[in-house]
PDB file of C-alpha atoms in Angstrom:
ATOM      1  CA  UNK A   1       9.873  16.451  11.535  1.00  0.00           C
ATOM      2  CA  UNK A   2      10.861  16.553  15.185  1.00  0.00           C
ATOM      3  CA  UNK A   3       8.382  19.672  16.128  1.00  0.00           C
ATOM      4  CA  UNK A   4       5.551  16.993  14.228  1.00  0.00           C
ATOM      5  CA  UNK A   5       6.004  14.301  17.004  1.00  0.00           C
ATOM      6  CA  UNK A   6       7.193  16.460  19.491  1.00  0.00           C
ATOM      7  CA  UNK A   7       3.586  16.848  21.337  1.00  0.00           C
ATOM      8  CA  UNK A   8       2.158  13.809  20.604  1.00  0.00           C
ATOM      9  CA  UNK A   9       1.725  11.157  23.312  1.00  0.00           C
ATOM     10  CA  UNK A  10       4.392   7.932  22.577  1.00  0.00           C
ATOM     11  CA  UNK A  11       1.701   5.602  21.811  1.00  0.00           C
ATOM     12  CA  UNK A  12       0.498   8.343  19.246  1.00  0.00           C
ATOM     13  CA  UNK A  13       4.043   8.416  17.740  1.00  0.00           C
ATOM     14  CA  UNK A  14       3.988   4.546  17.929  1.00  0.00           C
ATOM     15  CA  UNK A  15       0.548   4.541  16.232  1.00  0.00           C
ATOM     16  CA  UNK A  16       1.565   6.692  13.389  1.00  0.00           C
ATOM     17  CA  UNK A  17       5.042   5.093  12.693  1.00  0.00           C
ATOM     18  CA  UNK A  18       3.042   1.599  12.514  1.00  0.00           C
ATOM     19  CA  UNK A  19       1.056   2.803  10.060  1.00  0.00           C
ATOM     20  CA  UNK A  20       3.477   4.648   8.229  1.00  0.00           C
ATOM     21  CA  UNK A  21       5.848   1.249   7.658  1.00  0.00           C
ATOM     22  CA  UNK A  22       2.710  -0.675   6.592  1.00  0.00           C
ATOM     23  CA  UNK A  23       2.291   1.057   3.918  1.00  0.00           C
ATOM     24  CA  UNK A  24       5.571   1.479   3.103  1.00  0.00           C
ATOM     25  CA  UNK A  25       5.584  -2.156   3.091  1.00  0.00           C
ATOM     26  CA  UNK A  26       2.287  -3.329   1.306  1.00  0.00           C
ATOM     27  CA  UNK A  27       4.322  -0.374  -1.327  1.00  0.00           C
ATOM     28  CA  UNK A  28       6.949  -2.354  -2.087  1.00  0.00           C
ATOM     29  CA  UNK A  29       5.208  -5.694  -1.410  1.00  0.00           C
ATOM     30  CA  UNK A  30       3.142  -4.409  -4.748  1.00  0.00           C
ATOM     31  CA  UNK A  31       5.930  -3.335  -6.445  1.00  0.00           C
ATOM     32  CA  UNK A  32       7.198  -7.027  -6.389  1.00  0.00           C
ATOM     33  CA  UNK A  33       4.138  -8.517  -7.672  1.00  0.00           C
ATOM     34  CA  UNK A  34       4.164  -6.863 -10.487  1.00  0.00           C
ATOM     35  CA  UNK A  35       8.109  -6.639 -10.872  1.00  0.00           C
ATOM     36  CA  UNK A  36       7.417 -10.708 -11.496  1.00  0.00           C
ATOM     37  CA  UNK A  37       5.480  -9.595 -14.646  1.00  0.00           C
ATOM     38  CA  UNK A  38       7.447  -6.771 -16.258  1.00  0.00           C
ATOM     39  CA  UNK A  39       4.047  -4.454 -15.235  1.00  0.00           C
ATOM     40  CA  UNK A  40       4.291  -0.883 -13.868  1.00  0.00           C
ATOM     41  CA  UNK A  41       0.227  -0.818 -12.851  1.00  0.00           C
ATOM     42  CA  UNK A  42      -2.235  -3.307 -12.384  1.00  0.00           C
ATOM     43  CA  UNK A  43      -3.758  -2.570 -15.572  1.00  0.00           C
ATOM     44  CA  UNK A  44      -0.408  -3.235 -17.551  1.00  0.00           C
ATOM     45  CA  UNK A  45      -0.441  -6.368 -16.007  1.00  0.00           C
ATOM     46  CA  UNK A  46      -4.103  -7.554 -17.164  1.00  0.00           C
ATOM     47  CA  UNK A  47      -3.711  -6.431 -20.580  1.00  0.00           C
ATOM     48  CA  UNK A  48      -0.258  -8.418 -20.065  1.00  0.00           C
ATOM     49  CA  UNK A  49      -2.148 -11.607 -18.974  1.00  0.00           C
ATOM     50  CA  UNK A  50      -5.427 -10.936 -21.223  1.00  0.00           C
ATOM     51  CA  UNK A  51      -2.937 -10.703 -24.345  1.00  0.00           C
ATOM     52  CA  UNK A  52      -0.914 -14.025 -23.893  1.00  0.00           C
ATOM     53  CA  UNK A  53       2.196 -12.109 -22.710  1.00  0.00           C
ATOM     54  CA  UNK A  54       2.409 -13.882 -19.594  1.00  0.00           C
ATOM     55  CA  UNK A  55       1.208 -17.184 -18.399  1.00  0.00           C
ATOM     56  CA  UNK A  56      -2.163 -16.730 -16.705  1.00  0.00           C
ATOM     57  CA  UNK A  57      -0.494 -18.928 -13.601  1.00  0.00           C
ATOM     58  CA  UNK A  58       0.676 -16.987 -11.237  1.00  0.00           C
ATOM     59  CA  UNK A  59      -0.093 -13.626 -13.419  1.00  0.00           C
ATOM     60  CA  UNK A  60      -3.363 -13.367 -12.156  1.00  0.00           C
ATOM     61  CA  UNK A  61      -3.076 -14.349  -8.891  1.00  0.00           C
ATOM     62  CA  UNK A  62      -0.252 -11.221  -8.514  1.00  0.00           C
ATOM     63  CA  UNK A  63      -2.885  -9.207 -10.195  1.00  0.00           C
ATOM     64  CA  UNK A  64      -5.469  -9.999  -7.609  1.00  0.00           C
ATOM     65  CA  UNK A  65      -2.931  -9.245  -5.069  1.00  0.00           C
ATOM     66  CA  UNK A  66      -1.298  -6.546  -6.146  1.00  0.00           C
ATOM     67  CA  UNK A  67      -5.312  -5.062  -6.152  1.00  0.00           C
ATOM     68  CA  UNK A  68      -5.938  -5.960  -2.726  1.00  0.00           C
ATOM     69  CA  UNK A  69      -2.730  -4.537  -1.905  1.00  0.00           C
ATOM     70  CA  UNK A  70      -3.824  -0.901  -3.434  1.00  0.00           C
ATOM     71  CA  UNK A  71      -6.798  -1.052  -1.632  1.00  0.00           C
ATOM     72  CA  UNK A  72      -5.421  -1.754   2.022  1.00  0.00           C
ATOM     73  CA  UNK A  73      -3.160   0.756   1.400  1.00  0.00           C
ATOM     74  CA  UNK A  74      -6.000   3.215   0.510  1.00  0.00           C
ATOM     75  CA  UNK A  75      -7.775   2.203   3.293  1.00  0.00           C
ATOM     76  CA  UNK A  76      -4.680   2.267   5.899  1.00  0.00           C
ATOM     77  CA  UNK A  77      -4.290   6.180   4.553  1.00  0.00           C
ATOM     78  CA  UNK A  78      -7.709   6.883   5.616  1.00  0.00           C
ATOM     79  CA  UNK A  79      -7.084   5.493   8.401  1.00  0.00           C
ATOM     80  CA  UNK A  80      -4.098   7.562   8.739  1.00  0.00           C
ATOM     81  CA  UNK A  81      -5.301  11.333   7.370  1.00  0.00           C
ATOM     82  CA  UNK A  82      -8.344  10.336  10.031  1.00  0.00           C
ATOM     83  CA  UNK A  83      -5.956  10.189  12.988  1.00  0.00           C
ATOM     84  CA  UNK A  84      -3.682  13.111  12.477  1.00  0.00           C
ATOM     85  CA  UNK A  85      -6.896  15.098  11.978  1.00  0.00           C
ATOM     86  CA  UNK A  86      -7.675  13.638  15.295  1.00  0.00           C
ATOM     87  CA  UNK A  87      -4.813  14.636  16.905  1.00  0.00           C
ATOM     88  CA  UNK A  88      -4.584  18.213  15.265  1.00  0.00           C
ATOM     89  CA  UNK A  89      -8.007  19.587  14.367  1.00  0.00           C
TER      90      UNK A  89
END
């Protein structure tokens, strides 16, 4: 991994570490949400709320965020693939 960062300018390096710890962090910040519920997905946990298994309050508000989670996290690994293409064509 040293070769990777070994021509890239620092604030490069410092871009693509950033990134890299958001999304290990929005990761595990989704993994919590839906540890609360006993739900490995986001669609475990709305057939979990839709069928009574767990209380609607806070279920769906977890389920909303663990969704907006997934999505910033998609997003951030555009954002990522976008600027290592950038810095090696």
């Amino acid at each position: 991994m040293a070769g990777f960062y070994q021509n890239l300018a620092p604030e490069d390096v410092e871009t693509l570490d950033r990134l890299s710890r958001l999304l290990i962090e929005l990761r595990e910040s989704r993994l919590q949400l839906l540890a609360r519920h006993g739900a490995e997905d986001e669609a475990q946990l709305f057939e979990r709320i839709r069928g009574g298994e767990v209380a609607e309050h806070p279920a769906y508000e977890d389920y909303l965020g663990a969704k907006l989670i997934t999505a910033t996290r998609e997003m951030i690994r555009a954002e990522l693939k976008d600027y290592m293409l950038k810095l090696n064509p």
